[in-house]
Short mmCIF file of C-alpha atoms and ligand atoms in Angstrom, two decimals:
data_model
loop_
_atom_site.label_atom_id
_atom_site.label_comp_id
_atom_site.label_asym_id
_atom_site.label_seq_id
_atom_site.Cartn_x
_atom_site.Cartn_y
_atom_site.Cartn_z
CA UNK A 128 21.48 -7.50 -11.39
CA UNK A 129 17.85 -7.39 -10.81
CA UNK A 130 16.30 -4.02 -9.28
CA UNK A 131 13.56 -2.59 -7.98
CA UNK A 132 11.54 -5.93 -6.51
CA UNK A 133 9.79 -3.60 -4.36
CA UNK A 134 6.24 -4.04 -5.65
CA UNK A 135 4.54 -7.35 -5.59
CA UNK A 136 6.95 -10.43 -5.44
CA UNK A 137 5.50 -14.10 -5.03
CA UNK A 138 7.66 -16.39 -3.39
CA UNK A 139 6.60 -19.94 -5.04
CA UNK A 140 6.33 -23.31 -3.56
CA UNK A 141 8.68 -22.98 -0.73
CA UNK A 142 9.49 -24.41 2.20
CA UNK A 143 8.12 -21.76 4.35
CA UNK A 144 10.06 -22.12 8.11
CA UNK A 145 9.00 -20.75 10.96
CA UNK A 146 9.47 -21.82 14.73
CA UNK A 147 6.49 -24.26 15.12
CA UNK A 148 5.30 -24.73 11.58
CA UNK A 149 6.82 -25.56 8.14
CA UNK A 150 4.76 -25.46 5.20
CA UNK A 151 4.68 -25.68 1.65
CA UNK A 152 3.72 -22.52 0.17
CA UNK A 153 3.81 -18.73 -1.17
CA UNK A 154 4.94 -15.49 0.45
CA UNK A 155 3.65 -12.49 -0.96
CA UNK A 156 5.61 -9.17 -0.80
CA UNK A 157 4.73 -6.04 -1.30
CA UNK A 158 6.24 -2.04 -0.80
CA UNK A 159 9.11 -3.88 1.11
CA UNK A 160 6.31 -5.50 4.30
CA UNK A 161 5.33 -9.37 3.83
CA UNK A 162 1.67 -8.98 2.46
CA UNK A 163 0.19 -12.88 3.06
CA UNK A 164 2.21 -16.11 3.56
CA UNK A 165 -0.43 -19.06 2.38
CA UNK A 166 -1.17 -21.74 -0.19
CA UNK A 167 -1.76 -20.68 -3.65
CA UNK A 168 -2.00 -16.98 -3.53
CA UNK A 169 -3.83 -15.99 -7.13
CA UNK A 170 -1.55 -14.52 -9.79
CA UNK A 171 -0.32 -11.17 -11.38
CA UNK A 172 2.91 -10.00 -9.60
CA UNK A 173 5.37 -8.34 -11.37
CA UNK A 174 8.24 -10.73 -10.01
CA UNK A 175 7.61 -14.43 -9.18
CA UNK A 176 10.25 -16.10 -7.53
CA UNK A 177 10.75 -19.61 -7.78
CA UNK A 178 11.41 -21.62 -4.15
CA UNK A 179 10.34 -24.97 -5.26
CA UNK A 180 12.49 -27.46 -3.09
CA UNK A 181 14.10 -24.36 -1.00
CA UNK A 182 13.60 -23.19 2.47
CA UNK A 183 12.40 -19.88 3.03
CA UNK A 184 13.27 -18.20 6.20
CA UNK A 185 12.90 -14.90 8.14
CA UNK A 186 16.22 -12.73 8.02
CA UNK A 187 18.45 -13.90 11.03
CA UNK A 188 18.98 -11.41 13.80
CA UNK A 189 21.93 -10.79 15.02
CA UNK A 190 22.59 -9.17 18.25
CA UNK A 191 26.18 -9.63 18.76
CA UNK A 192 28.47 -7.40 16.18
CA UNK A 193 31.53 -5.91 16.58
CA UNK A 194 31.91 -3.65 13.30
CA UNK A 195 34.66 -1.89 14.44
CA UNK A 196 33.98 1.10 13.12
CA UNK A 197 34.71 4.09 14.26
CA UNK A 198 38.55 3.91 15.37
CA UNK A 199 39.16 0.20 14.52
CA UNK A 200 39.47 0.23 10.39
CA UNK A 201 42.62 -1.43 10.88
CA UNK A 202 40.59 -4.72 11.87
CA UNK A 203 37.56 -4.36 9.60
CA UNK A 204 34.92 -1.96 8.50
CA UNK A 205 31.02 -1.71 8.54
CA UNK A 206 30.02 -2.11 5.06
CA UNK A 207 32.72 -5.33 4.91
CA UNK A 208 30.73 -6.66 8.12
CA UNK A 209 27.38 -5.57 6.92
CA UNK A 210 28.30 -7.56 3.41
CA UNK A 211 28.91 -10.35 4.97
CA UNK A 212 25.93 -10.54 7.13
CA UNK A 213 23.88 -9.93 4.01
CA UNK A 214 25.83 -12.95 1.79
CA UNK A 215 25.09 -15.18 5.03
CA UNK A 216 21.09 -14.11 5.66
CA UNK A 217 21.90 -12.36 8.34
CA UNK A 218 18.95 -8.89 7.63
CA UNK A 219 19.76 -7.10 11.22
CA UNK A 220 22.74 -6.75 12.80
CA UNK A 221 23.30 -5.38 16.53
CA UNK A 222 26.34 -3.12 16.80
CA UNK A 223 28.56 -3.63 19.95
CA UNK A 224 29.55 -0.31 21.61
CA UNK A 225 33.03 -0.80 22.19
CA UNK A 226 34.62 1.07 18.93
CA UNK A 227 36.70 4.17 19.41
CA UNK A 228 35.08 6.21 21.23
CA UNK A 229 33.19 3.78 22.55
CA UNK A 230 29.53 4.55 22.41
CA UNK A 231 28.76 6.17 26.17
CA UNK A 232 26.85 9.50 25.64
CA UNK A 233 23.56 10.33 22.89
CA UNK A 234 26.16 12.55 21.28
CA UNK A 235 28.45 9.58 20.55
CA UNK A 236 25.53 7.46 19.85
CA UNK A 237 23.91 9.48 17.16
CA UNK A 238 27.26 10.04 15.49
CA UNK A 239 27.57 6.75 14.99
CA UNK A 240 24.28 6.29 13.86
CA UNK A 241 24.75 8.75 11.01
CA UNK A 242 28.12 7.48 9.80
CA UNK A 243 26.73 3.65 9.79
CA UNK A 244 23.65 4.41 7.89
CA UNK A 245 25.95 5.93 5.29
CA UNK A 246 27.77 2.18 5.63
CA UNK A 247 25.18 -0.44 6.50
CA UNK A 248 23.71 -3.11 3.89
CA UNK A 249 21.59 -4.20 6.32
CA UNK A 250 19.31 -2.99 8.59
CA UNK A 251 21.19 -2.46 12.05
CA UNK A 252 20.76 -1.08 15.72
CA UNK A 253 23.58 0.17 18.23
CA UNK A 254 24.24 -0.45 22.00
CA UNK A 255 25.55 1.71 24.47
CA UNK A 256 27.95 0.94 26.88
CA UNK A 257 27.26 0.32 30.37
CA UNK A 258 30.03 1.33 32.82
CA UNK A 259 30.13 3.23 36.03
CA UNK A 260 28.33 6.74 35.06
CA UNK A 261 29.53 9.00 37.93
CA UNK A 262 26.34 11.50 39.13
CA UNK A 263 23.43 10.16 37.96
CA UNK A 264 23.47 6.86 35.96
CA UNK A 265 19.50 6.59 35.50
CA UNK A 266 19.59 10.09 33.73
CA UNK A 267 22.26 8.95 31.01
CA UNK A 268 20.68 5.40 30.31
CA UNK A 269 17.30 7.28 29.81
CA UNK A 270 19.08 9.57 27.57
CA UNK A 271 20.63 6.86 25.79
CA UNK A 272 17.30 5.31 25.75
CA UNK A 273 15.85 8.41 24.15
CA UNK A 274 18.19 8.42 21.11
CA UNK A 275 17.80 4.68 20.04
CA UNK A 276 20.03 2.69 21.79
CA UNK A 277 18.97 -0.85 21.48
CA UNK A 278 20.14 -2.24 24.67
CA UNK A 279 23.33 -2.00 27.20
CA UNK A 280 26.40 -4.04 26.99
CA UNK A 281 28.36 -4.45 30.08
CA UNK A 282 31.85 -5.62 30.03
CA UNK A 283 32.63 -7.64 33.41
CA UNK A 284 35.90 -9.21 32.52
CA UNK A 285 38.77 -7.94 30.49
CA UNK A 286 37.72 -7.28 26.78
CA UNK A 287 38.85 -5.30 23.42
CA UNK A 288 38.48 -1.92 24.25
CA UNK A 289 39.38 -2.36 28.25
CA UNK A 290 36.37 -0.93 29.08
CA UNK A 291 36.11 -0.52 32.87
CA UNK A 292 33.21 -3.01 34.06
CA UNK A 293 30.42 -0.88 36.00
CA UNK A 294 30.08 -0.63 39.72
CA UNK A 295 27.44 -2.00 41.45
CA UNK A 296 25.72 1.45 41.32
CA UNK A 297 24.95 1.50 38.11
CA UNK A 298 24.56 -2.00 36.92
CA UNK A 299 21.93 -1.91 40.00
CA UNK A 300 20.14 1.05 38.70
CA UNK A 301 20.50 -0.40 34.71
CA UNK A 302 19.07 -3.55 35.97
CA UNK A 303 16.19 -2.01 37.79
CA UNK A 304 15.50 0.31 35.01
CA UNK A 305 15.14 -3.08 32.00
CA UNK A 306 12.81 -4.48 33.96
CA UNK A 307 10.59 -1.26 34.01
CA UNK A 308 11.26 -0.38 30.70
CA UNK A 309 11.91 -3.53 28.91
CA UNK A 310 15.55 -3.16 27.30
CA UNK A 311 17.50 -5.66 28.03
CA UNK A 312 21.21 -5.59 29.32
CA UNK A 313 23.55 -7.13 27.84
CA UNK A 314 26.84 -9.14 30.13
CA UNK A 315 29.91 -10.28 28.98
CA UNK A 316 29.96 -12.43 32.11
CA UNK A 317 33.24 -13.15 33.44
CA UNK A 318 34.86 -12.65 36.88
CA UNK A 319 37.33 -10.32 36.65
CA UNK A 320 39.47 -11.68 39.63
CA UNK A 321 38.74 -15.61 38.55
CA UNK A 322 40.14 -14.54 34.71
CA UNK A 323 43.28 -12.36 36.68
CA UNK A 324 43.86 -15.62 39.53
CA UNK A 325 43.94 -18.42 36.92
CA UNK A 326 45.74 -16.70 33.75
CA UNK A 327 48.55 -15.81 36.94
CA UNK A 328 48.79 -19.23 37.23
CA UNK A 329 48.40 -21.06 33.36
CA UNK A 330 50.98 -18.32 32.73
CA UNK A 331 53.59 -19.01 35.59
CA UNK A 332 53.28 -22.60 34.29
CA UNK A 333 54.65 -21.96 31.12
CA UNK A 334 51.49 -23.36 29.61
CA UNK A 335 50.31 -22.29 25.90
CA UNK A 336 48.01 -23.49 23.34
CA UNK A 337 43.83 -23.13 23.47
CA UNK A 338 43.70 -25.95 26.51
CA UNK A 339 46.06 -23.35 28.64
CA UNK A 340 43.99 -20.83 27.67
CA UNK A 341 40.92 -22.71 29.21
CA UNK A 342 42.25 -23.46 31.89
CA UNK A 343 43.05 -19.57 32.57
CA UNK A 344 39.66 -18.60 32.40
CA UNK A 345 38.15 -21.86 34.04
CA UNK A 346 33.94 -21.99 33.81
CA UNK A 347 34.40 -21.40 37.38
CA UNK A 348 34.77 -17.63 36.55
CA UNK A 349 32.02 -17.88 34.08
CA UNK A 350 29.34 -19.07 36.48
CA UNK A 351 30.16 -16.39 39.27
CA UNK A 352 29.82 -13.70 37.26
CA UNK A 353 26.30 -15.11 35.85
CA UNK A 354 25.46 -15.46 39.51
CA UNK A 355 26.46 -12.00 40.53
CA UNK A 356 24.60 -10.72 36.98
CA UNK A 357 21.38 -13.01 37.93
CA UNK A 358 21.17 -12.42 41.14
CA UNK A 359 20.37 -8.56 40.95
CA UNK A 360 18.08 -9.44 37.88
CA UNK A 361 16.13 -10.93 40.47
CA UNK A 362 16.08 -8.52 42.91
CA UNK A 363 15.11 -5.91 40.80
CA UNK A 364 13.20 -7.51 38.09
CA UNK A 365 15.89 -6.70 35.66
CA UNK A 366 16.75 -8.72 32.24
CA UNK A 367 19.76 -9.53 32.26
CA UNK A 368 21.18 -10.81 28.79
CA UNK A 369 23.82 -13.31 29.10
CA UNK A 370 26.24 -13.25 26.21
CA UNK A 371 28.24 -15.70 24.32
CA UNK A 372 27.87 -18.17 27.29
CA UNK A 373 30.12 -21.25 26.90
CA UNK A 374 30.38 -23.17 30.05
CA UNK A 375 27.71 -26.10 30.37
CA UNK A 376 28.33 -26.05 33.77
CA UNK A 377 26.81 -22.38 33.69
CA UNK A 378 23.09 -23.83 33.22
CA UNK A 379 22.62 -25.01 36.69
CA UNK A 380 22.24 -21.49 37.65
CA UNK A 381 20.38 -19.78 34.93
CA UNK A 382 18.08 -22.57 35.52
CA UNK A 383 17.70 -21.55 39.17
CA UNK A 384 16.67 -18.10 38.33
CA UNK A 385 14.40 -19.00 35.26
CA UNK A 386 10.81 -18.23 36.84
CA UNK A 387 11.92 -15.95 39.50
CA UNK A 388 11.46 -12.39 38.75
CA UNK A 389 15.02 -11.74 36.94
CA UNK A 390 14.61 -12.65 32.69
CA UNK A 391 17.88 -14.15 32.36
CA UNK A 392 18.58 -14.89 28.55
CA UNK A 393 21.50 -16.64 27.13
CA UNK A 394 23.13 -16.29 24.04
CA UNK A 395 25.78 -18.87 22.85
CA UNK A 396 28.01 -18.68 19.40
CA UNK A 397 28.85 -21.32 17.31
CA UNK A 398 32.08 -20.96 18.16
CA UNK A 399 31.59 -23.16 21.09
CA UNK A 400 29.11 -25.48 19.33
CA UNK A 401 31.33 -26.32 16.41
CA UNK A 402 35.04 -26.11 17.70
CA UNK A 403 36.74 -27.78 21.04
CA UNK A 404 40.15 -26.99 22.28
CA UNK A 405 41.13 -30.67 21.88
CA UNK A 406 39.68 -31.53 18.23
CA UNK A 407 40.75 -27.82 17.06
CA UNK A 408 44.32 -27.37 19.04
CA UNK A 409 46.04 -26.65 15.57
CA UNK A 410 44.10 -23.22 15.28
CA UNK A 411 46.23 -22.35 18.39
CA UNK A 412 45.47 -18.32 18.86
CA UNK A 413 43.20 -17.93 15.49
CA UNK A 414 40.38 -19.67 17.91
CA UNK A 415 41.25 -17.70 20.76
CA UNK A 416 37.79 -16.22 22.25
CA UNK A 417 36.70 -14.67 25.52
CA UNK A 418 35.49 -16.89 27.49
CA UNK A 419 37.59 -19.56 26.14
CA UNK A 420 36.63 -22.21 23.73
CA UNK A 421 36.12 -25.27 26.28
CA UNK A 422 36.46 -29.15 25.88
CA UNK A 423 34.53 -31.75 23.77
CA UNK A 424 32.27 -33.27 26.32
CA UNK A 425 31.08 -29.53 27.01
CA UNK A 426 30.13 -28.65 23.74
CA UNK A 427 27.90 -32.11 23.39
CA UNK A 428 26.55 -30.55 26.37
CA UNK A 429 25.89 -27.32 25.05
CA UNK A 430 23.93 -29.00 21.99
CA UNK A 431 22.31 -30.74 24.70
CA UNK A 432 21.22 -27.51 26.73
CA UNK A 433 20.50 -25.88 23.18
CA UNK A 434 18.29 -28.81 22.59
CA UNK A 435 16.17 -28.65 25.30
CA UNK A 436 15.70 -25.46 25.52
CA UNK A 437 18.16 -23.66 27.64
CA UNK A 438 19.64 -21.32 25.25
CA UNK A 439 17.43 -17.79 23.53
CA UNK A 440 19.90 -17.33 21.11
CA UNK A 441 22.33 -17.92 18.89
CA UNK A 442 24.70 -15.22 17.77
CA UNK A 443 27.93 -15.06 16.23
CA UNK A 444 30.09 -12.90 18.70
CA UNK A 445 31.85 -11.48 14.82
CA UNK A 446 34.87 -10.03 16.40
CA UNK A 447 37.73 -9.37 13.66
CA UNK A 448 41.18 -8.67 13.97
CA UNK A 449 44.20 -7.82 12.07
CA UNK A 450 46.65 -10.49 11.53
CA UNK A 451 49.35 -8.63 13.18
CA UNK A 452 47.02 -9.36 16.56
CA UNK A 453 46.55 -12.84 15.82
CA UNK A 454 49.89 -14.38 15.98
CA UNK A 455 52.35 -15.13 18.51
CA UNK A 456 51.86 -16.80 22.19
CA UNK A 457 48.26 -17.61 23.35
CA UNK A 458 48.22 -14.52 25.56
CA UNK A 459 49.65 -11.86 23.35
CA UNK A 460 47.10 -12.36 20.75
CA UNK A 461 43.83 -10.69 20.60
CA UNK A 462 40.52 -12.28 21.43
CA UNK A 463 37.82 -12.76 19.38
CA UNK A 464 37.06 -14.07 15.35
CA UNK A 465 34.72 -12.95 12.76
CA UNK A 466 31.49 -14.75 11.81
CA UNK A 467 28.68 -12.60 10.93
CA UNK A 468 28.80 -14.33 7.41
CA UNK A 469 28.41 -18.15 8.49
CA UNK A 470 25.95 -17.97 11.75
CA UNK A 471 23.55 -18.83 10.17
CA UNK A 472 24.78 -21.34 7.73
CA UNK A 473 26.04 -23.24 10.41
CA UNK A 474 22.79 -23.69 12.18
CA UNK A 475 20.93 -24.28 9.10
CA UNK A 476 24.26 -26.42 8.14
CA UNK A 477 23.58 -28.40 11.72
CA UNK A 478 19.76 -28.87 11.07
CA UNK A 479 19.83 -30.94 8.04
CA UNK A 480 22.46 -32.99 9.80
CA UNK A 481 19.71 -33.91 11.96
CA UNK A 482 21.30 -32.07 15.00
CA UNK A 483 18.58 -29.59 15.89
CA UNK A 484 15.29 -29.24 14.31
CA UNK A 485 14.96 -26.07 11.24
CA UNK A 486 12.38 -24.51 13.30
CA UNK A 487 14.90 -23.97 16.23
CA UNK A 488 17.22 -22.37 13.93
CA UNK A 489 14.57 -19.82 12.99
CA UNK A 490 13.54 -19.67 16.84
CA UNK A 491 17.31 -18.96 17.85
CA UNK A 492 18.82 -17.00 14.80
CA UNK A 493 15.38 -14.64 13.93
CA UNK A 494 12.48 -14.76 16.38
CA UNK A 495 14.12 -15.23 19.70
CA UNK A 496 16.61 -11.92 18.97
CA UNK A 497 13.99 -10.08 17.36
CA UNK A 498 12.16 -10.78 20.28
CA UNK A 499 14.35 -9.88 23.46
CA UNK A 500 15.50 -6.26 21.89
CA UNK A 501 12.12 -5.36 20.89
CA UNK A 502 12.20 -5.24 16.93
CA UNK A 503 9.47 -8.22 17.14
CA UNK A 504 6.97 -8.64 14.75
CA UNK A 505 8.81 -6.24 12.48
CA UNK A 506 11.33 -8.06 12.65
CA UNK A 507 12.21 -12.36 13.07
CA UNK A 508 8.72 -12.84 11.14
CA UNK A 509 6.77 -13.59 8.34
CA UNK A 510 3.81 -12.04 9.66
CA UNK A 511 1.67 -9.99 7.80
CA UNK A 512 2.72 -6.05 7.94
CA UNK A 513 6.81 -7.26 9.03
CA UNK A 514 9.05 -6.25 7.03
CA UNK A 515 10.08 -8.64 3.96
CA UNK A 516 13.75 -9.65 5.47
CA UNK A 517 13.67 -13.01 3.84
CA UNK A 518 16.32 -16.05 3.28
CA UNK A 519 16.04 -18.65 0.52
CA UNK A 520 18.40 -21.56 1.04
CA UNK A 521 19.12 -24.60 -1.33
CA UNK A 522 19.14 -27.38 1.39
CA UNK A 523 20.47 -29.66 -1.19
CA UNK A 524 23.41 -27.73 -1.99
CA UNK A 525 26.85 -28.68 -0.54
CA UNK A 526 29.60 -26.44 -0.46
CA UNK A 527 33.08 -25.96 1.24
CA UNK A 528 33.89 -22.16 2.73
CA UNK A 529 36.61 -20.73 0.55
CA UNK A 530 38.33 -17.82 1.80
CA UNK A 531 37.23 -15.90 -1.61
CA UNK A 532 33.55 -16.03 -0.16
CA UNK A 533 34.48 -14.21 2.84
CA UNK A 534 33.35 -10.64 2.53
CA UNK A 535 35.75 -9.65 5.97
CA UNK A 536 38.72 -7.57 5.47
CA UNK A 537 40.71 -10.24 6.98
CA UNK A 538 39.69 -13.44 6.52
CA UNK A 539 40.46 -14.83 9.62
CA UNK A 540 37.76 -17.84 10.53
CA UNK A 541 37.99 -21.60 11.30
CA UNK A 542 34.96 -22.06 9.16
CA UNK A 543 37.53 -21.74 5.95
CA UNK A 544 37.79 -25.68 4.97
CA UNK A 545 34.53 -26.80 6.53
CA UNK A 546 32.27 -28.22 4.24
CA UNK A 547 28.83 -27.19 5.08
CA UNK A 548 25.42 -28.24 3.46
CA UNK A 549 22.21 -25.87 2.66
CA UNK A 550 23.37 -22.99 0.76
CA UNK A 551 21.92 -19.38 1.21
CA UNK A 552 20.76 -18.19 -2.78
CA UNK A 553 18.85 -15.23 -2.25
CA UNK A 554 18.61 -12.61 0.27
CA UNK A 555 15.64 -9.94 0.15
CA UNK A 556 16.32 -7.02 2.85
CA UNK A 557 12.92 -5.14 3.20
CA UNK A 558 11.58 -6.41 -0.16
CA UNK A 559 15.16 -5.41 -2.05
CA UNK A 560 17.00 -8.16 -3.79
CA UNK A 561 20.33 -7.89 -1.66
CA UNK A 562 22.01 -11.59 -2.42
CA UNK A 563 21.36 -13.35 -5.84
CA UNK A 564 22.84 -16.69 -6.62
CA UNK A 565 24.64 -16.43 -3.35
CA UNK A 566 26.33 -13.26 -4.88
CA UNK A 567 25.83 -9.51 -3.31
CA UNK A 568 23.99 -7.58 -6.19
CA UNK A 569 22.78 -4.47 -3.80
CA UNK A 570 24.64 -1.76 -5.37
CA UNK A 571 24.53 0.82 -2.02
CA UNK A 572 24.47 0.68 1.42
CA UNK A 573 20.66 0.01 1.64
CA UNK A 574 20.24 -0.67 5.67
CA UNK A 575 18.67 1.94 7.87
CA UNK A 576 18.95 2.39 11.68
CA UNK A 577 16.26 0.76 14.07
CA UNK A 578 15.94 1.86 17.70
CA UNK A 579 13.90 -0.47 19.97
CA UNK A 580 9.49 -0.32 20.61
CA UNK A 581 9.73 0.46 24.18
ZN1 LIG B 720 31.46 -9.67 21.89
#
């Protein structure tokens, strides 16, 4: 195990990616910040590390985590999740609010803040949860503002948790407040009455399987939630974040509101870029995710829309369960899988297939995230002064996901099998060695908390 890279590392010769340029050449680090990313930086560092024929990438970002801790050991823990992201160059992870208790008050906020830094092995931020605060809701967002919460996450359909969604009160006055402010807030955007209407009738069918369970939450309910969501962004200038969107369908509108006065960005996973309910069937309720994983001519759409521009962000939606929760019918079983460790790898994994370009990836998995909650420069970057999250891949290493690699308590992914090419080698987390020879060698918990510039 190597220690103590803190003070003057050279990255050599690497493939240096960044969204609009990639260059051969040297990254200098030093007390933990990038010092100078160039060509032939003169010698005498006390670690040289060689990237000849490797990318080098900022740390990924991200924003969508479900740690489930507190109150939710059972399905995983933090420093499990947090390994993982580290193994898969993931440097910053965004923790979702809806643990037990779910994170609604500054006192619940900062005690989970001080029993995940005692966890992390990344660097890591926390929502709070946005749901109908009775009295004054302005007061309590500013309050959870004032603490470090990194953004809002709004539950509009059914989710883990069954957190009630928030009335129009305060999703109006959350809205209004992002857009003076600059947080954003984050939707799980589905109608609740579309979901409740459809799943009636899949059920009363008799249907099962992942096709039945698209069918009970149609893109239908998808798209008039987004236009509920996008629609007071615009009236009140809001940003509106639009999480793990998987219709195609859905685009029509957020392009409608791009370049009105709402900020409407959208996230997707690659859960809906990789896997189809008609190629991927067999995983039956293992794939089960809210909203649904859709059909095969959607998700060459969604490349499409990813393509061109249509989607901020990629993030992985990590959402573990037990096993227990994973079996039985289609509608018993709990929603959601874990993927914190692969995110990345499967972008990077779909660039040197020639699907997107390697800049995008570092646009959609770093920047972009960094970006929209605020952590930017510091974060995302190679910039000078930012801190030294960085990710060396071999892009000429092929490898198939074992379930051994799998840092998760339960190792419950459809990634398990795929064979996947650029491998991650070496992960520095503020100038720290975390992940050498694709192997975890940090030795403690070394992420710290990060509230939002705002
Ligand atoms: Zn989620």
């Amino acid at each position: 195990m190597i220690q103590g890279l803190s003070v003057g590392i050279l990255i050599r010769g690497g493939t240096i990616v960044l969204k609009d340029t990639i260059t051969v050449g040297e990254v200098l680090v030093d007390e933990g910040k990038v010092v100078r990313v160039g060509k032939s930086i003169e010698s005498g560092y006390s670690k040289v590390v060689n990237a000849s024929g490797k990318l080098v990438l900022p740390g990924a970002v991200d924003p969508h985590v479900h740690g489930r801790e507190p109150g939710l050991l059972h399905k995983d823990n933090f420093a499990n999740t947090t390994k993982a992201a580290a193994l898969g160059g993931v440097t910053t992870v965004l923790e979702m609010p809806n643990t037990l208790p779910p994170v609604d008050s500054p006192e619940r906020l900062v005690e989970k803040r001080e029993l995940l830094s005692s966890r992390s092995f990344v660097d890591f931020g926390l929502y709070a949860v946005l749901y109908d605060y009775p009295g004054d809701a302005e007061k309590r967002i500013r309050e959870l503002l004032e603490v470090g919460a990194i953004g809002f996450k709004a539950f509009l359909a059914q989710t883990t948790g069954n957190l009630p969604p928030p009335s129009f009160r305060s999703l109006y006055v959350a809205l209004k407040l992002s857009g003076e402010l600059g947080f954003p807030v984050v939707f799980h955007a589905e109608d609740r009455g579309c979901v409740e209407y459809f799943t009636e009738l899949a059920r009363g069918r008799g249907l099962e399987g992942l096709a039945a369970y698209n069918e009970a939450r149609p893109p239908l309910c998808e798209e008039l939630s987004i236009e509920y969501v996008a629609s007071i962004a615009r009236a009140t200038g809001g940003r509106a974040y639009i999480a793990h969107l998987s219709s195609s369908t859905a685009f029509t509108i957020v392009k409608r509101y791009r370049g009105s006065s709402a900020k409407i960005y959208v996230e997707t996973t690659p859960t809906y870029l990789f896997f189809d309910y008609e190629e991927h069937s067999h995983f039956g309720p293992l794939l089960k995710v809210n909203p649904p994983i859709r059909s095969s001519s959607n998700r060459r759409e969604l490349w499409a829309a990813l393509r061109s521009g249509l989607v901020d962000v990629v993030g992985s939606d990590h959402a573990p369960h037990a096993p227990h929760e994973k079996q039985g019918s289609i509608w018993e079983a709990a929603a959601g899988i874990p993927g914190v460790q692969h995110v990345l790898s499967l972008m990077v994994h779909a660039a040197l297939e020639g699907l997107i370009d390697v800049g995008k990836v570092v646009e959609l998995c770093s920047e972009n995230p960094a970006k929209v909650f605020g952590l930017y420069p510091r974060k995302g970057s190679l910039l000078p002064g930012a801190d030294a999250d960085i990710v060396i891949v071999d892009p000429s290493k092929e490898y198939v996901v074992r379930e051994e690699d799998l840092a998760y308590v339960h190792k419950l992914t459809p990634v398990i099998g795929m064979r996947l090419r650029g491998k991650v080698e070496k992960v520095l987390l503020r100038g720290e060695l975390v992940v050498d020879d694709g192997e975890l060698v940090a030795d403690r918990p070394l992420g710290t908390f990060l509230s939002r510039r705002w």
